[in-house]
């Protein structure tokens, strides 16, 4: 009688290990844990949340909120007593941000606890495609193993080698949160999302701001009218913007920083913020041990299931590049979890991912821009609503801004939504919900036939829809 032998499956410590506890890591860990998998998460920092919670999205938006409320207070005639202007320092508004971060960490730690996801603090690096070495700050280390590994290690500010970031007056978007003095003048190099948001924050505090842009216009991926609106408001607030510039070198001094531009210009300020790009956190992972290679910006390539070229290793979030949004990273994490559990994907990341830019005023958009529709020769029309005509905006004294709807002239299908002004990042989602409807549900007439609360900012959709329909003939 012939004996039958079954191949013994290898034993691992966990079904899955997730490297990083930012939005992408959290999304993957929670999906896997709720699917019955044993999951561990590796976090190099002392608390969960990743760069999103500790250095990026949450602190910058908390700072922006404080400054926005300060501006609102100073511009409200009810609070203008003997022409005295209320002021805040950067250090003061950092305290509010710290409180928000603490609440976020406590909330997210609870998620891991309730779902029995074990958190290990330390630096992870690959030994092979199933084993990770975790290094502690005291120099000790240990090994953990898993059937599947998800890389969600995030990103950090890009630092050119010839810029001295150890100088006490030279910052990146992480270290700016440790700014202890109150500058009167700051130079911000890089006018992307991060640079523009911090330019708004510092200008709102009364700091003189020089914003240096390497491109020919601000936020060129946005609809031109919307980005032009931001440029005007920056200019009108007294900010200096220099377009199409590259730096030659940055000279740190005891009393400030001098920026030397390749065009021959020189600029001097109390401090300097470098905000030009980000780098994926992959250099510490020993990717060569598993045959993975990151590109020049530390980013990994994945397929439609967020799987790398190594079958059991997945990657999500900033470490895979575009769209590099906290909102999208969480969805990517959940989708990677679904692919791991089911072997395929029923869902997918939506095609039209909304963009929210927390400048003062805010900007937000979803769908196509006018420039894209024109290039594609799609017959579209525009409906606009100016915030200054809305009762709610008049009551709140936030009349700067507008909502713009782009729709097909013949089918009335909404093709793009672009908003500039206070609460823009919230307002855009009303239109997004209609854009996502199928079988004729995406139609401009929805906003005409729907009754909105009055007064609200949402009413802008009815105003914009009627304005657009009036343009048709």
Short mmCIF file of C-alpha atoms in Angstrom, two decimals:
data_model
loop_
_atom_site.label_atom_id
_atom_site.label_comp_id
_atom_site.label_asym_id
_atom_site.label_seq_id
_atom_site.Cartn_x
_atom_site.Cartn_y
_atom_site.Cartn_z
CA UNK A 1 0.00 0.00 0.00
CA UNK A 2 1.46 3.34 -1.03
CA UNK A 3 1.57 6.00 1.70
CA UNK A 4 0.24 9.46 0.80
CA UNK A 5 2.17 12.43 2.12
CA UNK A 6 0.72 15.94 2.24
CA UNK A 7 3.02 18.94 1.90
CA UNK A 8 3.10 20.75 5.21
CA UNK A 9 2.27 24.44 4.96
CA UNK A 10 4.90 26.74 6.47
CA UNK A 11 4.00 28.27 9.82
CA UNK A 12 4.18 32.03 10.22
CA UNK A 13 3.68 34.34 13.19
CA UNK A 14 0.86 36.17 11.40
CA UNK A 15 -1.27 35.88 8.30
CA UNK A 16 -0.27 39.43 7.39
CA UNK A 17 2.12 42.12 8.54
CA UNK A 18 1.50 45.74 7.59
CA UNK A 19 4.47 48.11 7.58
CA UNK A 20 3.17 51.54 8.60
CA UNK A 21 0.05 52.77 10.41
CA UNK A 22 -0.92 55.74 8.26
CA UNK A 23 -4.21 55.75 6.30
CA UNK A 24 -3.03 53.07 3.84
CA UNK A 25 -1.71 50.77 6.55
CA UNK A 26 -4.77 51.27 8.69
CA UNK A 27 -7.12 50.50 5.79
CA UNK A 28 -5.28 47.27 5.00
CA UNK A 29 -4.92 46.16 8.63
CA UNK A 30 -8.59 46.78 9.48
CA UNK A 31 -9.89 44.97 6.38
CA UNK A 32 -7.66 41.97 6.96
CA UNK A 33 -8.47 41.78 10.67
CA UNK A 34 -12.22 42.01 10.05
CA UNK A 35 -11.83 39.21 7.49
CA UNK A 36 -10.53 36.88 10.21
CA UNK A 37 -6.81 37.21 9.48
CA UNK A 38 -4.19 37.48 12.22
CA UNK A 39 -2.51 40.83 11.63
CA UNK A 40 0.45 42.77 13.01
CA UNK A 41 1.39 46.36 12.24
CA UNK A 42 4.91 47.79 12.42
CA UNK A 43 5.24 51.47 13.34
CA UNK A 44 8.62 53.20 13.60
CA UNK A 45 7.17 56.18 15.49
CA UNK A 46 6.01 56.00 19.11
CA UNK A 47 2.33 56.41 18.15
CA UNK A 48 0.10 55.22 15.31
CA UNK A 49 -1.22 57.47 12.54
CA UNK A 50 1.76 57.87 10.24
CA UNK A 51 2.87 61.08 8.57
CA UNK A 52 -0.77 61.98 7.88
CA UNK A 53 -1.55 62.32 11.59
CA UNK A 54 1.74 63.61 12.98
CA UNK A 55 3.36 65.81 10.33
CA UNK A 56 1.10 66.21 7.30
CA UNK A 57 -2.63 66.32 6.78
CA UNK A 58 -3.91 66.65 10.34
CA UNK A 59 -1.50 69.26 11.78
CA UNK A 60 -1.47 71.44 8.66
CA UNK A 61 -5.27 71.46 8.46
CA UNK A 62 -5.55 72.18 12.18
CA UNK A 63 -3.15 75.11 11.76
CA UNK A 64 -5.11 76.34 8.77
CA UNK A 65 -8.39 76.18 10.69
CA UNK A 66 -7.01 78.29 13.54
CA UNK A 67 -5.65 80.92 11.16
CA UNK A 68 -8.87 80.98 9.13
CA UNK A 69 -10.92 81.60 12.29
CA UNK A 70 -8.49 84.35 13.30
CA UNK A 71 -8.98 86.08 9.94
CA UNK A 72 -12.74 85.67 10.24
CA UNK A 73 -12.65 87.22 13.73
CA UNK A 74 -10.57 90.21 12.64
CA UNK A 75 -12.78 90.87 9.61
CA UNK A 76 -16.06 90.67 11.53
CA UNK A 77 -17.25 94.20 12.36
CA UNK A 78 -18.85 92.94 15.60
CA UNK A 79 -15.41 92.28 17.08
CA UNK A 80 -13.56 95.32 15.80
CA UNK A 81 -13.00 97.36 18.95
CA UNK A 82 -10.98 100.56 18.59
CA UNK A 83 -9.22 99.19 15.53
CA UNK A 84 -7.39 96.57 17.64
CA UNK A 85 -6.41 93.48 15.66
CA UNK A 86 -6.23 90.15 17.42
CA UNK A 87 -3.00 88.29 16.72
CA UNK A 88 -1.70 84.77 17.21
CA UNK A 89 1.77 83.31 16.89
CA UNK A 90 2.74 80.12 15.10
CA UNK A 91 3.67 78.59 18.47
CA UNK A 92 0.19 79.31 19.84
CA UNK A 93 -1.68 77.67 16.98
CA UNK A 94 0.67 74.66 17.18
CA UNK A 95 -0.83 73.92 20.61
CA UNK A 96 -4.27 73.50 19.03
CA UNK A 97 -2.79 71.19 16.38
CA UNK A 98 -1.11 69.10 19.10
CA UNK A 99 -4.47 68.61 20.79
CA UNK A 100 -6.05 67.37 17.56
CA UNK A 101 -3.16 64.98 16.95
CA UNK A 102 -3.57 63.54 20.47
CA UNK A 103 -7.27 62.89 19.84
CA UNK A 104 -6.54 61.25 16.49
CA UNK A 105 -3.88 58.96 17.97
CA UNK A 106 -6.18 57.88 20.80
CA UNK A 107 -9.01 57.19 18.33
CA UNK A 108 -6.86 55.19 15.92
CA UNK A 109 -5.10 53.23 18.64
CA UNK A 110 -8.57 52.08 19.67
CA UNK A 111 -9.19 50.74 16.17
CA UNK A 112 -6.14 48.48 16.39
CA UNK A 113 -6.99 47.34 19.92
CA UNK A 114 -10.60 46.48 19.13
CA UNK A 115 -9.65 44.50 16.04
CA UNK A 116 -6.84 42.61 17.80
CA UNK A 117 -4.12 43.98 15.53
CA UNK A 118 -0.80 43.75 17.38
CA UNK A 119 1.33 46.90 17.04
CA UNK A 120 5.12 46.58 17.15
CA UNK A 121 7.23 49.69 17.48
CA UNK A 122 10.46 49.68 15.55
CA UNK A 123 12.13 49.86 12.15
CA UNK A 124 11.23 47.04 9.74
CA UNK A 125 13.53 45.62 7.07
CA UNK A 126 13.19 42.56 4.89
CA UNK A 127 15.17 39.38 5.52
CA UNK A 128 13.24 37.53 2.81
CA UNK A 129 9.73 37.82 1.36
CA UNK A 130 8.14 36.31 4.51
CA UNK A 131 10.45 37.52 7.31
CA UNK A 132 11.08 40.98 8.69
CA UNK A 133 13.72 42.12 11.16
CA UNK A 134 12.36 44.73 13.57
CA UNK A 135 14.98 47.01 15.13
CA UNK A 136 14.35 48.83 18.40
CA UNK A 137 15.76 52.23 19.29
CA UNK A 138 18.01 50.57 21.91
CA UNK A 139 19.77 48.56 19.21
CA UNK A 140 18.08 45.24 19.89
CA UNK A 141 16.11 43.43 17.20
CA UNK A 142 13.83 40.46 16.59
CA UNK A 143 12.22 38.69 13.64
CA UNK A 144 8.56 38.44 12.66
CA UNK A 145 7.10 36.36 9.84
CA UNK A 146 3.90 36.45 7.81
CA UNK A 147 2.36 34.86 4.78
CA UNK A 148 1.64 38.30 3.28
CA UNK A 149 3.34 41.66 3.82
CA UNK A 150 1.84 45.06 2.96
CA UNK A 151 4.20 48.02 2.57
CA UNK A 152 2.47 51.21 3.69
CA UNK A 153 5.53 53.10 4.87
CA UNK A 154 4.43 56.46 3.45
CA UNK A 155 6.63 59.33 2.34
CA UNK A 156 8.71 62.17 3.71
CA UNK A 157 9.71 65.60 2.38
CA UNK A 158 12.27 65.50 -0.42
CA UNK A 159 15.60 66.87 0.79
CA UNK A 160 18.24 67.85 -1.79
CA UNK A 161 21.68 66.71 -0.61
CA UNK A 162 23.22 70.18 -0.86
CA UNK A 163 20.65 71.92 1.38
CA UNK A 164 21.67 72.08 5.06
CA UNK A 165 18.50 71.02 6.86
CA UNK A 166 20.41 70.94 10.16
CA UNK A 167 20.52 74.74 10.10
CA UNK A 168 18.10 76.12 12.74
CA UNK A 169 16.38 78.42 10.21
CA UNK A 170 15.99 75.96 7.33
CA UNK A 171 12.91 73.72 7.50
CA UNK A 172 10.95 71.14 5.55
CA UNK A 173 7.22 70.48 5.93
CA UNK A 174 7.89 68.05 8.82
CA UNK A 175 10.35 70.10 10.84
CA UNK A 176 8.38 73.34 10.40
CA UNK A 177 6.12 71.96 13.14
CA UNK A 178 9.01 72.49 15.57
CA UNK A 179 9.33 76.18 14.69
CA UNK A 180 9.79 77.87 18.07
CA UNK A 181 10.37 81.51 17.14
CA UNK A 182 7.90 83.85 15.41
CA UNK A 183 9.28 84.87 12.03
CA UNK A 184 8.36 88.18 10.44
CA UNK A 185 9.38 87.01 6.97
CA UNK A 186 9.51 83.50 5.44
CA UNK A 187 10.58 82.20 2.04
CA UNK A 188 8.72 79.10 0.84
CA UNK A 189 10.36 77.24 -2.02
CA UNK A 190 7.85 75.07 -3.86
CA UNK A 191 4.31 76.19 -4.67
CA UNK A 192 2.58 72.83 -4.78
CA UNK A 193 -0.21 71.87 -2.40
CA UNK A 194 1.98 71.90 0.72
CA UNK A 195 3.76 75.13 -0.19
CA UNK A 196 0.51 76.97 -0.95
CA UNK A 197 -1.15 75.74 2.24
CA UNK A 198 1.72 76.91 4.44
CA UNK A 199 1.90 80.19 2.51
CA UNK A 200 -1.75 80.76 3.48
CA UNK A 201 -1.07 79.90 7.12
CA UNK A 202 1.90 82.22 7.54
CA UNK A 203 0.35 85.09 5.58
CA UNK A 204 -2.79 84.76 7.71
CA UNK A 205 -0.62 85.24 10.79
CA UNK A 206 0.71 88.49 9.34
CA UNK A 207 4.07 87.05 8.28
CA UNK A 208 5.58 88.40 5.08
CA UNK A 209 5.68 85.52 2.57
CA UNK A 210 7.78 85.05 -0.55
CA UNK A 211 6.49 82.02 -2.47
CA UNK A 212 8.86 80.63 -5.10
CA UNK A 213 7.26 78.46 -7.78
CA UNK A 214 9.27 76.22 -10.11
CA UNK A 215 6.40 76.22 -12.64
CA UNK A 216 4.70 78.97 -14.62
CA UNK A 217 1.48 79.06 -12.56
CA UNK A 218 0.17 77.87 -9.21
CA UNK A 219 -1.29 74.37 -8.97
CA UNK A 220 -1.44 73.82 -12.72
CA UNK A 221 -3.35 70.53 -12.31
CA UNK A 222 -6.39 72.50 -11.12
CA UNK A 223 -8.91 74.26 -13.36
CA UNK A 224 -7.23 77.45 -14.59
CA UNK A 225 -9.91 79.82 -13.26
CA UNK A 226 -9.71 78.26 -9.81
CA UNK A 227 -5.91 78.41 -9.58
CA UNK A 228 -5.99 81.97 -10.97
CA UNK A 229 -8.41 82.87 -8.17
CA UNK A 230 -5.92 81.62 -5.61
CA UNK A 231 -3.11 83.56 -7.28
CA UNK A 232 -5.17 86.73 -7.09
CA UNK A 233 -6.00 86.24 -3.41
CA UNK A 234 -2.36 85.56 -2.60
CA UNK A 235 -1.32 88.68 -4.51
CA UNK A 236 -4.10 90.73 -2.92
CA UNK A 237 -3.01 89.64 0.57
CA UNK A 238 0.45 91.06 -0.03
CA UNK A 239 2.25 87.83 -0.83
CA UNK A 240 5.08 87.88 -3.35
CA UNK A 241 5.05 85.02 -5.87
CA UNK A 242 7.94 84.28 -8.22
CA UNK A 243 7.15 81.80 -11.02
CA UNK A 244 9.52 79.69 -13.12
CA UNK A 245 12.43 79.79 -10.69
CA UNK A 246 14.97 77.20 -9.57
CA UNK A 247 17.36 77.61 -6.67
CA UNK A 248 21.12 77.69 -7.04
CA UNK A 249 21.99 77.38 -3.37
CA UNK A 250 20.63 78.25 0.06
CA UNK A 251 22.80 80.16 2.47
CA UNK A 252 21.97 79.82 6.16
CA UNK A 253 23.10 82.63 8.45
CA UNK A 254 22.70 83.40 12.14
CA UNK A 255 20.15 86.13 11.40
CA UNK A 256 18.29 84.43 8.56
CA UNK A 257 18.50 82.63 5.23
CA UNK A 258 19.49 83.86 1.77
CA UNK A 259 18.02 82.06 -1.24
CA UNK A 260 20.12 82.30 -4.40
CA UNK A 261 18.10 81.61 -7.54
CA UNK A 262 19.51 80.33 -10.84
CA UNK A 263 18.09 83.44 -12.52
CA UNK A 264 20.53 85.55 -10.50
CA UNK A 265 17.96 86.88 -8.01
CA UNK A 266 18.61 86.80 -4.27
CA UNK A 267 16.05 86.76 -1.46
CA UNK A 268 16.51 87.00 2.29
CA UNK A 269 14.13 86.11 5.13
CA UNK A 270 14.06 85.11 8.81
CA UNK A 271 13.54 81.47 7.88
CA UNK A 272 13.15 79.18 4.89
CA UNK A 273 10.70 76.34 4.16
CA UNK A 274 11.63 73.84 1.44
CA UNK A 275 8.40 72.28 0.16
CA UNK A 276 9.27 70.91 -3.25
CA UNK A 277 8.35 67.25 -3.55
CA UNK A 278 8.30 64.10 -1.44
CA UNK A 279 10.22 60.81 -1.28
CA UNK A 280 8.84 57.34 -0.56
CA UNK A 281 10.04 55.73 2.68
CA UNK A 282 11.60 52.66 1.09
CA UNK A 283 15.35 53.17 1.54
CA UNK A 284 15.34 51.57 5.02
CA UNK A 285 13.37 48.46 4.03
CA UNK A 286 16.27 46.45 2.49
CA UNK A 287 14.20 45.84 -0.64
CA UNK A 288 17.16 44.17 -2.33
CA UNK A 289 16.67 41.18 -0.01
CA UNK A 290 13.40 40.36 -1.81
CA UNK A 291 14.28 41.57 -5.29
CA UNK A 292 12.25 44.78 -5.24
CA UNK A 293 13.58 48.10 -6.48
CA UNK A 294 12.21 51.60 -5.89
CA UNK A 295 12.55 54.41 -8.44
CA UNK A 296 14.54 57.62 -7.96
CA UNK A 297 11.86 59.07 -5.67
CA UNK A 298 11.61 55.92 -3.54
CA UNK A 299 8.36 54.73 -5.11
CA UNK A 300 7.27 51.15 -5.82
CA UNK A 301 5.37 49.80 -8.82
CA UNK A 302 2.22 47.75 -8.23
CA UNK A 303 -0.42 46.11 -10.41
CA UNK A 304 -4.17 46.69 -10.31
CA UNK A 305 -4.43 44.64 -7.10
CA UNK A 306 -1.68 46.70 -5.36
CA UNK A 307 0.61 43.70 -5.66
CA UNK A 308 4.33 44.25 -6.28
CA UNK A 309 6.40 41.98 -8.52
CA UNK A 310 6.72 39.68 -5.50
CA UNK A 311 3.42 37.78 -5.21
CA UNK A 312 2.99 37.99 -1.43
CA UNK A 313 4.15 41.62 -1.03
CA UNK A 314 1.70 44.47 -1.60
CA UNK A 315 2.14 48.25 -1.40
CA UNK A 316 -0.32 51.12 -0.88
CA UNK A 317 -0.41 54.84 -0.17
CA UNK A 318 2.26 57.46 -0.79
CA UNK A 319 4.88 54.79 -1.35
CA UNK A 320 3.30 53.95 -4.75
CA UNK A 321 2.94 57.59 -5.84
CA UNK A 322 -0.12 59.18 -7.45
CA UNK A 323 -2.55 60.29 -6.15
CA UNK A 324 -0.66 60.55 -2.81
CA UNK A 325 -3.77 61.49 -0.86
CA UNK A 326 -4.70 60.31 2.63
CA UNK A 327 -8.26 59.67 1.46
CA UNK A 328 -7.13 57.52 -1.47
CA UNK A 329 -4.50 55.71 0.61
CA UNK A 330 -7.14 54.39 3.01
CA UNK A 331 -9.19 53.07 0.08
CA UNK A 332 -6.06 51.51 -1.46
CA UNK A 333 -5.35 49.74 1.82
CA UNK A 334 -8.83 48.25 1.92
CA UNK A 335 -8.62 47.20 -1.73
CA UNK A 336 -5.25 45.52 -1.13
CA UNK A 337 -6.82 43.69 1.82
CA UNK A 338 -9.66 42.55 -0.42
CA UNK A 339 -7.21 41.29 -3.03
CA UNK A 340 -5.28 39.37 -0.36
CA UNK A 341 -8.40 37.76 1.13
CA UNK A 342 -10.35 37.06 -2.07
CA UNK A 343 -7.58 36.80 -4.65
CA UNK A 344 -9.30 39.39 -6.83
CA UNK A 345 -10.97 42.77 -6.58
CA UNK A 346 -14.69 43.46 -6.72
CA UNK A 347 -14.12 47.15 -6.05
CA UNK A 348 -11.69 49.70 -7.41
CA UNK A 349 -10.45 53.19 -6.68
CA UNK A 350 -12.88 55.65 -8.23
CA UNK A 351 -11.77 57.28 -11.47
CA UNK A 352 -12.60 60.83 -10.41
CA UNK A 353 -10.81 61.28 -7.09
CA UNK A 354 -11.74 64.61 -5.48
CA UNK A 355 -8.96 67.06 -4.68
CA UNK A 356 -9.19 69.26 -1.59
CA UNK A 357 -6.56 71.96 -1.08
CA UNK A 358 -6.70 73.70 2.28
CA UNK A 359 -5.42 77.11 1.38
CA UNK A 360 -7.21 80.25 2.59
CA UNK A 361 -9.70 80.26 0.88
CA UNK A 362 -10.02 76.53 0.18
CA UNK A 363 -10.02 74.93 -3.26
CA UNK A 364 -11.64 71.68 -4.32
CA UNK A 365 -12.48 69.89 -7.54
CA UNK A 366 -13.66 66.61 -9.01
CA UNK A 367 -13.91 65.55 -12.63
CA UNK A 368 -12.66 67.31 -15.73
CA UNK A 369 -11.31 70.85 -16.02
CA UNK A 370 -12.29 73.27 -18.77
CA UNK A 371 -8.87 72.79 -20.36
CA UNK A 372 -9.30 69.00 -20.51
CA UNK A 373 -12.80 69.23 -21.98
CA UNK A 374 -11.69 71.75 -24.59
CA UNK A 375 -8.74 69.57 -25.62
CA UNK A 376 -11.08 66.56 -25.93
CA UNK A 377 -13.54 68.63 -28.04
CA UNK A 378 -16.44 67.85 -25.71
CA UNK A 379 -19.31 70.36 -26.07
CA UNK A 380 -19.70 71.62 -22.54
CA UNK A 381 -21.27 74.63 -20.86
CA UNK A 382 -20.56 76.35 -17.55
CA UNK A 383 -22.86 77.19 -14.65
CA UNK A 384 -21.57 79.52 -11.94
CA UNK A 385 -22.66 80.64 -8.50
CA UNK A 386 -20.82 83.48 -6.77
CA UNK A 387 -20.65 83.07 -3.01
CA UNK A 388 -21.22 86.80 -2.51
CA UNK A 389 -24.79 86.27 -3.77
CA UNK A 390 -25.58 83.52 -1.21
CA UNK A 391 -27.33 84.52 2.01
CA UNK A 392 -25.35 81.99 4.08
CA UNK A 393 -22.03 83.41 2.85
CA UNK A 394 -23.22 86.95 3.58
CA UNK A 395 -24.24 85.93 7.11
CA UNK A 396 -20.87 84.22 7.73
CA UNK A 397 -18.94 87.05 6.05
CA UNK A 398 -17.25 84.51 3.76
CA UNK A 399 -18.33 85.93 0.43
CA UNK A 400 -15.08 85.31 -1.47
CA UNK A 401 -15.37 82.40 -3.84
CA UNK A 402 -17.59 80.59 -6.29
CA UNK A 403 -18.86 77.22 -7.48
CA UNK A 404 -18.44 76.20 -11.11
CA UNK A 405 -20.30 73.31 -12.76
CA UNK A 406 -19.16 71.95 -16.13
CA UNK A 407 -21.84 69.96 -17.95
CA UNK A 408 -22.50 68.47 -21.39
CA UNK A 409 -24.59 70.82 -23.54
CA UNK A 410 -26.76 68.03 -24.95
CA UNK A 411 -27.10 65.41 -22.21
CA UNK A 412 -26.74 67.80 -19.22
CA UNK A 413 -24.35 65.26 -17.66
CA UNK A 414 -22.09 66.88 -15.06
CA UNK A 415 -18.48 66.57 -16.19
CA UNK A 416 -16.58 68.57 -13.61
CA UNK A 417 -17.10 70.53 -10.39
CA UNK A 418 -14.71 73.23 -9.22
CA UNK A 419 -15.06 75.27 -6.07
CA UNK A 420 -13.07 78.10 -4.52
CA UNK A 421 -13.94 79.58 -1.13
CA UNK A 422 -14.61 78.70 2.48
CA UNK A 423 -15.85 75.08 2.92
CA UNK A 424 -14.99 74.24 -0.70
CA UNK A 425 -13.66 70.82 0.29
CA UNK A 426 -17.05 69.98 1.83
CA UNK A 427 -19.25 71.59 -0.83
CA UNK A 428 -17.73 69.61 -3.72
CA UNK A 429 -18.99 66.27 -2.37
CA UNK A 430 -22.64 67.17 -2.97
CA UNK A 431 -21.99 67.37 -6.68
CA UNK A 432 -19.69 64.35 -6.59
CA UNK A 433 -22.59 62.22 -5.32
CA UNK A 434 -24.68 63.18 -8.39
CA UNK A 435 -21.74 62.72 -10.78
CA UNK A 436 -21.41 59.11 -9.60
CA UNK A 437 -25.02 58.21 -10.51
CA UNK A 438 -25.66 55.86 -13.42
CA UNK A 439 -28.46 55.38 -15.95
CA UNK A 440 -29.21 59.07 -16.42
CA UNK A 441 -29.00 59.98 -12.74
CA UNK A 442 -26.05 62.27 -13.42
CA UNK A 443 -28.01 65.27 -14.68
CA UNK A 444 -27.85 69.00 -14.03
CA UNK A 445 -31.61 69.12 -13.59
CA UNK A 446 -31.26 67.30 -10.27
CA UNK A 447 -30.12 70.57 -8.69
CA UNK A 448 -32.96 72.53 -10.27
CA UNK A 449 -35.68 70.18 -9.03
CA UNK A 450 -34.22 69.62 -5.55
CA UNK A 451 -35.20 71.86 -2.65
CA UNK A 452 -32.20 72.95 -0.58
CA UNK A 453 -32.24 74.23 2.97
CA UNK A 454 -32.11 78.01 3.06
CA UNK A 455 -29.77 79.64 3.80
CA UNK A 456 -26.98 77.17 3.03
CA UNK A 457 -23.82 77.02 0.96
CA UNK A 458 -25.31 73.94 -0.76
CA UNK A 459 -27.80 76.29 -2.41
CA UNK A 460 -24.92 77.29 -4.70
CA UNK A 461 -25.68 74.16 -6.74
CA UNK A 462 -29.20 75.35 -7.59
CA UNK A 463 -27.91 78.82 -8.49
CA UNK A 464 -25.11 77.39 -10.65
CA UNK A 465 -27.43 74.91 -12.38
CA UNK A 466 -29.94 77.61 -13.32
CA UNK A 467 -27.11 79.88 -14.44
CA UNK A 468 -25.81 77.13 -16.73
CA UNK A 469 -29.21 76.26 -18.19
CA UNK A 470 -29.75 79.90 -19.03
CA UNK A 471 -26.70 79.74 -21.29
CA UNK A 472 -28.19 77.04 -23.49
CA UNK A 473 -29.96 77.87 -26.76
#
